[in-house]
PDB file of N, CA, C and O in Angstrom:
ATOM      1  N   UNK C   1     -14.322  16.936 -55.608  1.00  0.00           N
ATOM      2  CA  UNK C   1     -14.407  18.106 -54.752  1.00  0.00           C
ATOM      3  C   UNK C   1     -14.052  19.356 -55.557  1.00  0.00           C
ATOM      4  O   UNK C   1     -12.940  19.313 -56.085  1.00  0.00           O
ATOM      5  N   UNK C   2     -14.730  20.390 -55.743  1.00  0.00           N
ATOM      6  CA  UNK C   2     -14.028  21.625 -56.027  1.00  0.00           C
ATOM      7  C   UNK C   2     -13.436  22.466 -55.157  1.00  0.00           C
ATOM      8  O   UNK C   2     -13.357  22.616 -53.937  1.00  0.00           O
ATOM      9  N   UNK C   3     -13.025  22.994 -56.194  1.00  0.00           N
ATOM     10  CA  UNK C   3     -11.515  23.839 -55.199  1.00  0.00           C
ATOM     11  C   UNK C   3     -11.780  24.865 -53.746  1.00  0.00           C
ATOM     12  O   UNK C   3     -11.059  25.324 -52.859  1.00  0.00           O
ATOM     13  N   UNK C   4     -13.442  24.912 -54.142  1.00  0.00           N
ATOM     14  CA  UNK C   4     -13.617  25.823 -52.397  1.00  0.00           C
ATOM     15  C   UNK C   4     -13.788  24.658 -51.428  1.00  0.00           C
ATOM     16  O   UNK C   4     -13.646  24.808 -50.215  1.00  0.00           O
ATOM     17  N   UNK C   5     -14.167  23.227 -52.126  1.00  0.00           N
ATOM     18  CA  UNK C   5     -14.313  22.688 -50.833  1.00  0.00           C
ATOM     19  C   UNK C   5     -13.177  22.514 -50.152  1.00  0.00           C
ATOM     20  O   UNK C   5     -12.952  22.738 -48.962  1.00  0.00           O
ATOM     21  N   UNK C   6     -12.040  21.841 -51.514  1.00  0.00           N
ATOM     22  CA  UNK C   6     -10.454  21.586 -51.035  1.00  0.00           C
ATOM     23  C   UNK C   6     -10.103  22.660 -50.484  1.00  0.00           C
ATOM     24  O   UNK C   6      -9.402  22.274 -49.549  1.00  0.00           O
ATOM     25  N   UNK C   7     -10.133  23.672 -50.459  1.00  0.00           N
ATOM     26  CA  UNK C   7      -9.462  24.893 -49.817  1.00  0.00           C
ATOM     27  C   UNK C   7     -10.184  25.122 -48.584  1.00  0.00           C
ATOM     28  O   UNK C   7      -9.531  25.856 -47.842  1.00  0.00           O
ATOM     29  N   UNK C   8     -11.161  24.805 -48.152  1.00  0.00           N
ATOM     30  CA  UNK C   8     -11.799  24.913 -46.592  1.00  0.00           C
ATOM     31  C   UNK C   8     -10.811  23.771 -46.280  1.00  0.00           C
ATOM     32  O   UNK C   8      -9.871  24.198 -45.608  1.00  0.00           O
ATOM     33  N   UNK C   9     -10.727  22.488 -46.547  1.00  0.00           N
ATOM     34  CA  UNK C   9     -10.095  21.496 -45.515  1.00  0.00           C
ATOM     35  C   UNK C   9      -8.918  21.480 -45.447  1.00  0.00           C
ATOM     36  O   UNK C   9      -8.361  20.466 -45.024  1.00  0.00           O
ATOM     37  N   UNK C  10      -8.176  22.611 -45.849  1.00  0.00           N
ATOM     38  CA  UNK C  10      -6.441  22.671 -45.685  1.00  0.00           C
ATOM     39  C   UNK C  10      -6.027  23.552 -44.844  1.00  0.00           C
ATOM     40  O   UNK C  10      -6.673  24.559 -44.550  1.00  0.00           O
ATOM     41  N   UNK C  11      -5.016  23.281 -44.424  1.00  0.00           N
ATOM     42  CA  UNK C  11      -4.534  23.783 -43.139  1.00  0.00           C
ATOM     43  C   UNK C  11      -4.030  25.189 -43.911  1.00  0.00           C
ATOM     44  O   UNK C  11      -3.972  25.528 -45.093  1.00  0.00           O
ATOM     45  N   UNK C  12      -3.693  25.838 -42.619  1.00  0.00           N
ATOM     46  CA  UNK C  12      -3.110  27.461 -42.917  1.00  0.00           C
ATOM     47  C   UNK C  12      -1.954  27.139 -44.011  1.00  0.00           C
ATOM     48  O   UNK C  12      -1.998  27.297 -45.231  1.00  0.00           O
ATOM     49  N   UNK C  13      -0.729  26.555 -43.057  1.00  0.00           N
ATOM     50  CA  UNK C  13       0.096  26.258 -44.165  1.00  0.00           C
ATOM     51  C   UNK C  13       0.047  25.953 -45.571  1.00  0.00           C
ATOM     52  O   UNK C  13       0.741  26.441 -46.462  1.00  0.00           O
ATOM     53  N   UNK C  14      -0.909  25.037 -45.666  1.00  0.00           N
ATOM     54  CA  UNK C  14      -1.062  24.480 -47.259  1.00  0.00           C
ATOM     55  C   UNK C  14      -1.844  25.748 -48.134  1.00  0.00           C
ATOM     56  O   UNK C  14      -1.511  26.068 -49.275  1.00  0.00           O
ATOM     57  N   UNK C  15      -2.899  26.363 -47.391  1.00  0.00           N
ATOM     58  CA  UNK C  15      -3.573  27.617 -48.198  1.00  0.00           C
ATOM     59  C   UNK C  15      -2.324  28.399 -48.676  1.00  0.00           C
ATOM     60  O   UNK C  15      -2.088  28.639 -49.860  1.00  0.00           O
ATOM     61  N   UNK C  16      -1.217  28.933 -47.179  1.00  0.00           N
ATOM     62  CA  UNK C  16      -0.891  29.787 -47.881  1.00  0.00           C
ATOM     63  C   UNK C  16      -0.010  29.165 -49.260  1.00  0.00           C
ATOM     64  O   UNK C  16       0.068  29.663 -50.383  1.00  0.00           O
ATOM     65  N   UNK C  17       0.545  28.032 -48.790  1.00  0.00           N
ATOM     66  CA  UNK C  17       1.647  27.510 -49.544  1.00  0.00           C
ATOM     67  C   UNK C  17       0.599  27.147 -51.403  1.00  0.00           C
ATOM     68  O   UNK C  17       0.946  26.464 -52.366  1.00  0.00           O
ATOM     69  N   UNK C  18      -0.309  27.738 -51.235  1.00  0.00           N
ATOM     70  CA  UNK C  18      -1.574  27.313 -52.763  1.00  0.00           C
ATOM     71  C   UNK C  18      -1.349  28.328 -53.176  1.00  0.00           C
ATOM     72  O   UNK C  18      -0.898  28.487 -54.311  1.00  0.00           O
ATOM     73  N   UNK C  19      -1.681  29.558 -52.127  1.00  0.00           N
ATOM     74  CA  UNK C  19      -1.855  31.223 -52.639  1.00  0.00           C
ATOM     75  C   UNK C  19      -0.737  31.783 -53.586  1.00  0.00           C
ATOM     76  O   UNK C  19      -0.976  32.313 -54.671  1.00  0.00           O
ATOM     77  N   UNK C  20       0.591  31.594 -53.014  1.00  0.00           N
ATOM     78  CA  UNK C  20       1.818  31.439 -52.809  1.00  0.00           C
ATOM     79  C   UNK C  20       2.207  31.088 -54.610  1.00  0.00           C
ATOM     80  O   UNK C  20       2.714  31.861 -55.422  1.00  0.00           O
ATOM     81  N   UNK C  21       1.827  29.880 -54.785  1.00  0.00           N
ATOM     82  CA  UNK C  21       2.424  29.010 -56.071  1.00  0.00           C
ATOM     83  C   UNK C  21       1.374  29.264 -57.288  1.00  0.00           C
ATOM     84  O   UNK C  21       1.687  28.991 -58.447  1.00  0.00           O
ATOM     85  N   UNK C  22      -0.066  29.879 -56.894  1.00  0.00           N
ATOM     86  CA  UNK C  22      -0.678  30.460 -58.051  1.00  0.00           C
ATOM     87  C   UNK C  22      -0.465  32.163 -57.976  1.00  0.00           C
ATOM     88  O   UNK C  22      -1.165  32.927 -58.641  1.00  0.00           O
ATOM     89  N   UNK C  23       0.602  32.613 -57.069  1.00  0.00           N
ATOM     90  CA  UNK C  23       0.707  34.081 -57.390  1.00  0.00           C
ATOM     91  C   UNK C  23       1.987  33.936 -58.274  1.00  0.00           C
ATOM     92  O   UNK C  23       2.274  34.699 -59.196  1.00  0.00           O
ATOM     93  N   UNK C  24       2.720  32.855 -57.873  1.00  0.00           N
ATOM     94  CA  UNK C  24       3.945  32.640 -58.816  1.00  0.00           C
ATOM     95  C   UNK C  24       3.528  32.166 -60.303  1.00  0.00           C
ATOM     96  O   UNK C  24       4.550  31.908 -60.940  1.00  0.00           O
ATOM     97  N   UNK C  25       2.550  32.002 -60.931  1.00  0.00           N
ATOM     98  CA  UNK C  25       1.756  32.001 -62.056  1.00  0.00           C
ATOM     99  C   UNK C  25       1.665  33.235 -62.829  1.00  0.00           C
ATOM    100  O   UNK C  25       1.584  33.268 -64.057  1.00  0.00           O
ATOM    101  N   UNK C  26       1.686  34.427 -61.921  1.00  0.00           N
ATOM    102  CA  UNK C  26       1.589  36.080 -62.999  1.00  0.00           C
ATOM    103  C   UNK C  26       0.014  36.265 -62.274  1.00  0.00           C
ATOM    104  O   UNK C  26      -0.955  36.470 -63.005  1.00  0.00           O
ATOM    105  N   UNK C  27      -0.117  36.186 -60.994  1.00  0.00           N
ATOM    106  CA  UNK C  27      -1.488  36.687 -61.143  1.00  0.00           C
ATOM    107  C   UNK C  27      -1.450  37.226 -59.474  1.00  0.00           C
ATOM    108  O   UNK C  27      -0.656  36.707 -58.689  1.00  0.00           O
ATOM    109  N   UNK C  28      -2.420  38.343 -59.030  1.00  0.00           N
ATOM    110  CA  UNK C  28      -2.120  38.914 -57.945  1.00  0.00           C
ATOM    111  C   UNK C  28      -2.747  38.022 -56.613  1.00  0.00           C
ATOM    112  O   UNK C  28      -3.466  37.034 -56.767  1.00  0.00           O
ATOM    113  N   UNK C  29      -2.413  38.460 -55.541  1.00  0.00           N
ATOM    114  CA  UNK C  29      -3.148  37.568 -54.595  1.00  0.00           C
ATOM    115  C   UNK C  29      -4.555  38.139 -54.217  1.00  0.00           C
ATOM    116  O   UNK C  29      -5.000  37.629 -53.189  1.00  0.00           O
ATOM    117  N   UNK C  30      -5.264  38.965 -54.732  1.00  0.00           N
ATOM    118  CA  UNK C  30      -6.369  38.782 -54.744  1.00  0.00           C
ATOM    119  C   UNK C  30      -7.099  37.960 -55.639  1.00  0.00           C
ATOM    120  O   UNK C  30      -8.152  37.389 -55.355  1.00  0.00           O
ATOM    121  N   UNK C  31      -6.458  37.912 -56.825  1.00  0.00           N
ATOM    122  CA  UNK C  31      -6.935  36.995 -57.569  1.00  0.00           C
ATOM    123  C   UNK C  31      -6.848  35.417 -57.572  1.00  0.00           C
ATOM    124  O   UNK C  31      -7.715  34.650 -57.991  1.00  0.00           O
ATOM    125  N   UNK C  32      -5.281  34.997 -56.864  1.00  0.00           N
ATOM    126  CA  UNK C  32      -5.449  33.779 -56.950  1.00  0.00           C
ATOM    127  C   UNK C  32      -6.615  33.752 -55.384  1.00  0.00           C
ATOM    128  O   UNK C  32      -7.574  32.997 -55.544  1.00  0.00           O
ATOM    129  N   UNK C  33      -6.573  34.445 -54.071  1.00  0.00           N
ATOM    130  CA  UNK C  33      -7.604  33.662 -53.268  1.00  0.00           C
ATOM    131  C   UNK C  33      -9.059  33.873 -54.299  1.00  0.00           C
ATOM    132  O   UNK C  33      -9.895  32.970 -54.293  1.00  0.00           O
ATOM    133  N   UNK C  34      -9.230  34.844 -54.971  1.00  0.00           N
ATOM    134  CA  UNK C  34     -10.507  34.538 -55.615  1.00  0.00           C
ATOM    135  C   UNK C  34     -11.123  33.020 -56.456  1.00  0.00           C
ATOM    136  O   UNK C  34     -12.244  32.512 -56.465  1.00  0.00           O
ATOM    137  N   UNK C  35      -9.951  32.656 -57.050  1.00  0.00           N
ATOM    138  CA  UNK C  35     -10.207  31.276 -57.548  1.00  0.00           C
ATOM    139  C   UNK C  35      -9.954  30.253 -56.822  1.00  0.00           C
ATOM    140  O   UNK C  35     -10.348  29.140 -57.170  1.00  0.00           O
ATOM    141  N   UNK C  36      -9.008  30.517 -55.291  1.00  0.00           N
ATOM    142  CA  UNK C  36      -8.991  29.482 -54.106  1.00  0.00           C
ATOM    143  C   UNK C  36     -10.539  29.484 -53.488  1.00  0.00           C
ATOM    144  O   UNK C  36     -10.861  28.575 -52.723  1.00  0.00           O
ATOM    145  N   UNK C  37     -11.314  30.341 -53.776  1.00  0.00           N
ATOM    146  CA  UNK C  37     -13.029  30.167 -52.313  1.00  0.00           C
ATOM    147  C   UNK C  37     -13.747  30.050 -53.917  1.00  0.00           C
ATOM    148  O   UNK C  37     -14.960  30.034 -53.710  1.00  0.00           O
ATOM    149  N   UNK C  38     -13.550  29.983 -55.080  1.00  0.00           N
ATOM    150  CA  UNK C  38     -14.524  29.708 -56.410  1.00  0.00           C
ATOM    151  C   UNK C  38     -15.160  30.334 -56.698  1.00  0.00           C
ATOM    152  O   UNK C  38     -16.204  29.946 -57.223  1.00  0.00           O
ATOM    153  N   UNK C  39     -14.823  31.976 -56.473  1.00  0.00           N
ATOM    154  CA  UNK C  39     -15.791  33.216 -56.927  1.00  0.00           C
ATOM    155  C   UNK C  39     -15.146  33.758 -57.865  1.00  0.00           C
ATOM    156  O   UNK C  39     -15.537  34.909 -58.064  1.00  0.00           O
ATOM    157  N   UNK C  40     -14.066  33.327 -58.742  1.00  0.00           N
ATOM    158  CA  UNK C  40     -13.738  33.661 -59.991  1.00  0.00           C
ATOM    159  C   UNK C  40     -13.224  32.073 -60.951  1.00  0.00           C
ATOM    160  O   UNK C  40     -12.375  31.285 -60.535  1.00  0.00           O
ATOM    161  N   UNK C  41     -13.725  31.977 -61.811  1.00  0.00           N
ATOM    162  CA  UNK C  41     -13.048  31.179 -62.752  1.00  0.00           C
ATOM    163  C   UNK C  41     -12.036  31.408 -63.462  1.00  0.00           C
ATOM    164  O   UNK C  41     -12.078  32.422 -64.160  1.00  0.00           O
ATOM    165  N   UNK C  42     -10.986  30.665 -63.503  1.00  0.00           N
ATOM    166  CA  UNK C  42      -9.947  31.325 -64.185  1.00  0.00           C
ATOM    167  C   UNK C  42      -9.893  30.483 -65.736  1.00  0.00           C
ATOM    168  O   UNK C  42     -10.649  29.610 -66.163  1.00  0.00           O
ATOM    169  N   UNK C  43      -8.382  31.286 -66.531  1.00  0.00           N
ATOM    170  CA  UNK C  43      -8.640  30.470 -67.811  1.00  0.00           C
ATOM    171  C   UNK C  43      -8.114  28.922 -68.188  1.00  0.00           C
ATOM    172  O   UNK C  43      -7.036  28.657 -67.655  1.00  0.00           O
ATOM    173  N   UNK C  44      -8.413  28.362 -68.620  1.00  0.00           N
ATOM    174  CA  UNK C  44      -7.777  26.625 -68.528  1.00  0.00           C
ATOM    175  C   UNK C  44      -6.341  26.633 -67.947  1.00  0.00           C
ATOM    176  O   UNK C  44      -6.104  25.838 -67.037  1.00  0.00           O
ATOM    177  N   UNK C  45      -5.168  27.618 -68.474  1.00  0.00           N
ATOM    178  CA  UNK C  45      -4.022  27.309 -68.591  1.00  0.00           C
ATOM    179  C   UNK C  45      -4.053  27.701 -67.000  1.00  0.00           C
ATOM    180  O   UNK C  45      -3.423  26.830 -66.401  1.00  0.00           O
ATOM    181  N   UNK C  46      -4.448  28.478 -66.291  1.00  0.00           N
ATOM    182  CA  UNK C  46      -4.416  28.606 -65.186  1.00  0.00           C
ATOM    183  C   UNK C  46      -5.069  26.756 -64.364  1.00  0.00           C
ATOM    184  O   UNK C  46      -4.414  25.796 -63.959  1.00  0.00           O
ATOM    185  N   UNK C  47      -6.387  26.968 -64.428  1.00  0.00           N
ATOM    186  CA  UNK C  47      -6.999  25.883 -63.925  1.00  0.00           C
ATOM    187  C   UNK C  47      -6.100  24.701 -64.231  1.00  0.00           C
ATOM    188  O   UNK C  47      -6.276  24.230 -63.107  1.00  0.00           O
ATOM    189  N   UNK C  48      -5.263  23.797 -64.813  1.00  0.00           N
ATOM    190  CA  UNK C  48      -4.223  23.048 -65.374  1.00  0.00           C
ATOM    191  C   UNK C  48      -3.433  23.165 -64.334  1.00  0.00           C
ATOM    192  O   UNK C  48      -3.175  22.187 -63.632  1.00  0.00           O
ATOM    193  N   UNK C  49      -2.843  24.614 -64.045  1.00  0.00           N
ATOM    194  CA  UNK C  49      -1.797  24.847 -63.230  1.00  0.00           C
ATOM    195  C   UNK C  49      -1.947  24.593 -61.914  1.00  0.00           C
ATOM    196  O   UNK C  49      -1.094  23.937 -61.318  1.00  0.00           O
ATOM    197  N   UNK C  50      -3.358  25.215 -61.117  1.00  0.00           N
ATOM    198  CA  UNK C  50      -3.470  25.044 -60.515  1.00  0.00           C
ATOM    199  C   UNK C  50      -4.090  23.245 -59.060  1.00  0.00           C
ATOM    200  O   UNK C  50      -4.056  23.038 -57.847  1.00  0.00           O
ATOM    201  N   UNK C  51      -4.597  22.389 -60.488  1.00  0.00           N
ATOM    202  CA  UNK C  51      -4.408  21.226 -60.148  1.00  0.00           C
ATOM    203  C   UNK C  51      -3.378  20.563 -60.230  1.00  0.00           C
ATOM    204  O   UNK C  51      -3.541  19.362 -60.018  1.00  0.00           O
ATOM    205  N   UNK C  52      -2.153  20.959 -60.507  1.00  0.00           N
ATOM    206  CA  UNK C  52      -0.890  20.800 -60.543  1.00  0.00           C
ATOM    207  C   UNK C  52      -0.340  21.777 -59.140  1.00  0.00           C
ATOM    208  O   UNK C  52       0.755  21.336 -58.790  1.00  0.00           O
ATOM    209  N   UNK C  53      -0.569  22.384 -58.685  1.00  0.00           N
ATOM    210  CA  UNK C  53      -0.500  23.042 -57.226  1.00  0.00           C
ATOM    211  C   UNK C  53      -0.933  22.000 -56.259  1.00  0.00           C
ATOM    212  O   UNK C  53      -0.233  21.418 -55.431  1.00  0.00           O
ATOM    213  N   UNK C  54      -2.256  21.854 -56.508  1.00  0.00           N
ATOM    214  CA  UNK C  54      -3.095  20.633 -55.421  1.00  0.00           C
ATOM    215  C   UNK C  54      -2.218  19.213 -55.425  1.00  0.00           C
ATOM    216  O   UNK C  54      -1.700  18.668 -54.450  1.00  0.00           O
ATOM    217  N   UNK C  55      -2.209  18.820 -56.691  1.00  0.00           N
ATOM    218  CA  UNK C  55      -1.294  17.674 -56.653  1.00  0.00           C
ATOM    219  C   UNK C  55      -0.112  17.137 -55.869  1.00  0.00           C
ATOM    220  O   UNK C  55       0.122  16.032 -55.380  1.00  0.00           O
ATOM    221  N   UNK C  56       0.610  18.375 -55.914  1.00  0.00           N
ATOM    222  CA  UNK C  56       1.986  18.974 -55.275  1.00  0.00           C
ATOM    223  C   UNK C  56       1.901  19.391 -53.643  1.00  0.00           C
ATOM    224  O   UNK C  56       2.857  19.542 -52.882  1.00  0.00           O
ATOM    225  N   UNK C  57       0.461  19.532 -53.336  1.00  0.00           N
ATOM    226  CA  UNK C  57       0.714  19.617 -51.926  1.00  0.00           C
ATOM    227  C   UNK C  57      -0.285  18.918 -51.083  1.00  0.00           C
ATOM    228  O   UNK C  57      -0.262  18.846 -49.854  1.00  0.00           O
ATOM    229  N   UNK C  58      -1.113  18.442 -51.844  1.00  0.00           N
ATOM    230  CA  UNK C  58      -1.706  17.854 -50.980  1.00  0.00           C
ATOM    231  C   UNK C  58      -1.753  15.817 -51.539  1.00  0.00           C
ATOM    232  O   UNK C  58      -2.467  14.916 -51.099  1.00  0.00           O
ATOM    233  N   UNK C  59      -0.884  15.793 -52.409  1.00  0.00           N
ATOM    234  CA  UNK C  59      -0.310  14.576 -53.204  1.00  0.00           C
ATOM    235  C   UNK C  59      -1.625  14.249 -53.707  1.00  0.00           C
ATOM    236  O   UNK C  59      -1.557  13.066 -54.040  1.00  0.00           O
ATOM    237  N   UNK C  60      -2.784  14.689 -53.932  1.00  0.00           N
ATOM    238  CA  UNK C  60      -3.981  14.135 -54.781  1.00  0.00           C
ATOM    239  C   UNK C  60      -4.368  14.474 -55.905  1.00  0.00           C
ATOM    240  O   UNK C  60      -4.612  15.674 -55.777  1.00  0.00           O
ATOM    241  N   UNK C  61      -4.654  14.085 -57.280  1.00  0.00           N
ATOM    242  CA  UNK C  61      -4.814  14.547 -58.856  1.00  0.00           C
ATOM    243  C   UNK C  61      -6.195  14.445 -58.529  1.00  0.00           C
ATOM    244  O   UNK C  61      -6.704  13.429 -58.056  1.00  0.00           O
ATOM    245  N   UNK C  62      -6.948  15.759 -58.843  1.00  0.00           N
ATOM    246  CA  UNK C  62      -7.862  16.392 -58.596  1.00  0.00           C
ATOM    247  C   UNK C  62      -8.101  16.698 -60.256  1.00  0.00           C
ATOM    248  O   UNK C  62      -7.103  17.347 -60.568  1.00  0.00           O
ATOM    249  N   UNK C  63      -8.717  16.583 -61.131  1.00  0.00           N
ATOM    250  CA  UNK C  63      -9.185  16.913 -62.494  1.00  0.00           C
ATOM    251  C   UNK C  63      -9.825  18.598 -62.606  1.00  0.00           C
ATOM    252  O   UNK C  63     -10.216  19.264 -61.648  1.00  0.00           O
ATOM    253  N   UNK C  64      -9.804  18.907 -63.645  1.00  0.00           N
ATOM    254  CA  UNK C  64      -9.677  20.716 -64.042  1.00  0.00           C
ATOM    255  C   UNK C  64     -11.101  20.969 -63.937  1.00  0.00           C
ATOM    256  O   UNK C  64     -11.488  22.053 -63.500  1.00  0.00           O
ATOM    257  N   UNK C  65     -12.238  19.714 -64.442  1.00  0.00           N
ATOM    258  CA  UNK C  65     -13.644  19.338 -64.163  1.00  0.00           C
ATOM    259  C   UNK C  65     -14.023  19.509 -63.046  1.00  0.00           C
ATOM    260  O   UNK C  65     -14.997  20.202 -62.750  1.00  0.00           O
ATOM    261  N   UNK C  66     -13.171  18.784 -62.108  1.00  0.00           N
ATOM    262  CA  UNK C  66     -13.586  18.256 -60.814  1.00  0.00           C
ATOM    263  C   UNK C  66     -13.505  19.416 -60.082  1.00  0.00           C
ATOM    264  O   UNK C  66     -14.593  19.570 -59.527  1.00  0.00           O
ATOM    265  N   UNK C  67     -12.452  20.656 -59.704  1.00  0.00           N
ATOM    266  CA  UNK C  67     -12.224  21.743 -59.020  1.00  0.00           C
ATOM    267  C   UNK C  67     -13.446  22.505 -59.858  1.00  0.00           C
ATOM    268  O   UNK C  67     -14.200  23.215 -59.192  1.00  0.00           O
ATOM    269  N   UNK C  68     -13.600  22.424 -60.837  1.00  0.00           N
ATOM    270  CA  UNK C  68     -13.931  23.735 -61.496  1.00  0.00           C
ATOM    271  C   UNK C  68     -14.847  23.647 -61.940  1.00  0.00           C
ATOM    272  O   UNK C  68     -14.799  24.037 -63.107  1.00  0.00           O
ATOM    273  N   UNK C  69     -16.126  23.194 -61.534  1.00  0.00           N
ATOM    274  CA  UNK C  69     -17.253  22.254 -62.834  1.00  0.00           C
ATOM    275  C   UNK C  69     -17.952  23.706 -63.625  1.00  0.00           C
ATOM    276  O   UNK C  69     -17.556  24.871 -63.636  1.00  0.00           O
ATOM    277  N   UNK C  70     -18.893  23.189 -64.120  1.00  0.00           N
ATOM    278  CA  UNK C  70     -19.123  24.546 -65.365  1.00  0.00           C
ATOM    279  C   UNK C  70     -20.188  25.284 -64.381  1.00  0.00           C
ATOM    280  O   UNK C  70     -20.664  24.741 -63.384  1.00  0.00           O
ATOM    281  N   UNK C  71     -20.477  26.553 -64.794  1.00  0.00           N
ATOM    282  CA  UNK C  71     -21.844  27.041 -63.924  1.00  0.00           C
ATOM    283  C   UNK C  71     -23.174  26.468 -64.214  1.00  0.00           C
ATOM    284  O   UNK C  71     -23.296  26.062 -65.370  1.00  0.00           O
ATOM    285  N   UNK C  72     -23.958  26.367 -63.624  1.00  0.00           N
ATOM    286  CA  UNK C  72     -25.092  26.482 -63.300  1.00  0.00           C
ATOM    287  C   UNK C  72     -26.180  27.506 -63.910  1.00  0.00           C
ATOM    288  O   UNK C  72     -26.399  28.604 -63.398  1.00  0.00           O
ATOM    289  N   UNK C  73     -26.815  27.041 -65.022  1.00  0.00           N
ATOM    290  CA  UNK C  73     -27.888  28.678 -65.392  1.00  0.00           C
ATOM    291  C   UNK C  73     -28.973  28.475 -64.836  1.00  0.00           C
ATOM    292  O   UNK C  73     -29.863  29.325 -64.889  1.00  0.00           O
TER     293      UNK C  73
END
């Protein structure tokens, strides 16, 4: 699943509690919901972090591939 799908099927709580732990990363909350709905890619060390967020709240290891696959030309 990538991360817009995981982020449609989570409850309010868990979004905010995602938004929340990738703003605690150094990055603003427009930016982390931008990489929560997948209209920005972020850089590995982020993407890393942030399947380490998912892990942590929704107890599932989700791969940096799997949220994030490459674009499409």
């Amino acid at each position: 699943m990538t991360i817009n799908e995981i982020y449609n099927t989570m409850s309010e709580a868990q979004r905010a509690s995602l938004k929340t732990r990738i703003m605690m990363d150094g990055v603003a909350y427009t930016t982390a919901y931008a990489y929560c709905r997948g209209t920005r890619r972020p850089k590995l060390l982020y993407r890393q972090r942030i399947a380490g967020h998912i892990k942590a709240i929704l107890g599932i290891n989700y791969t940096v591939d799997e949220l994030f696959p490459e674009a499409k030309a």
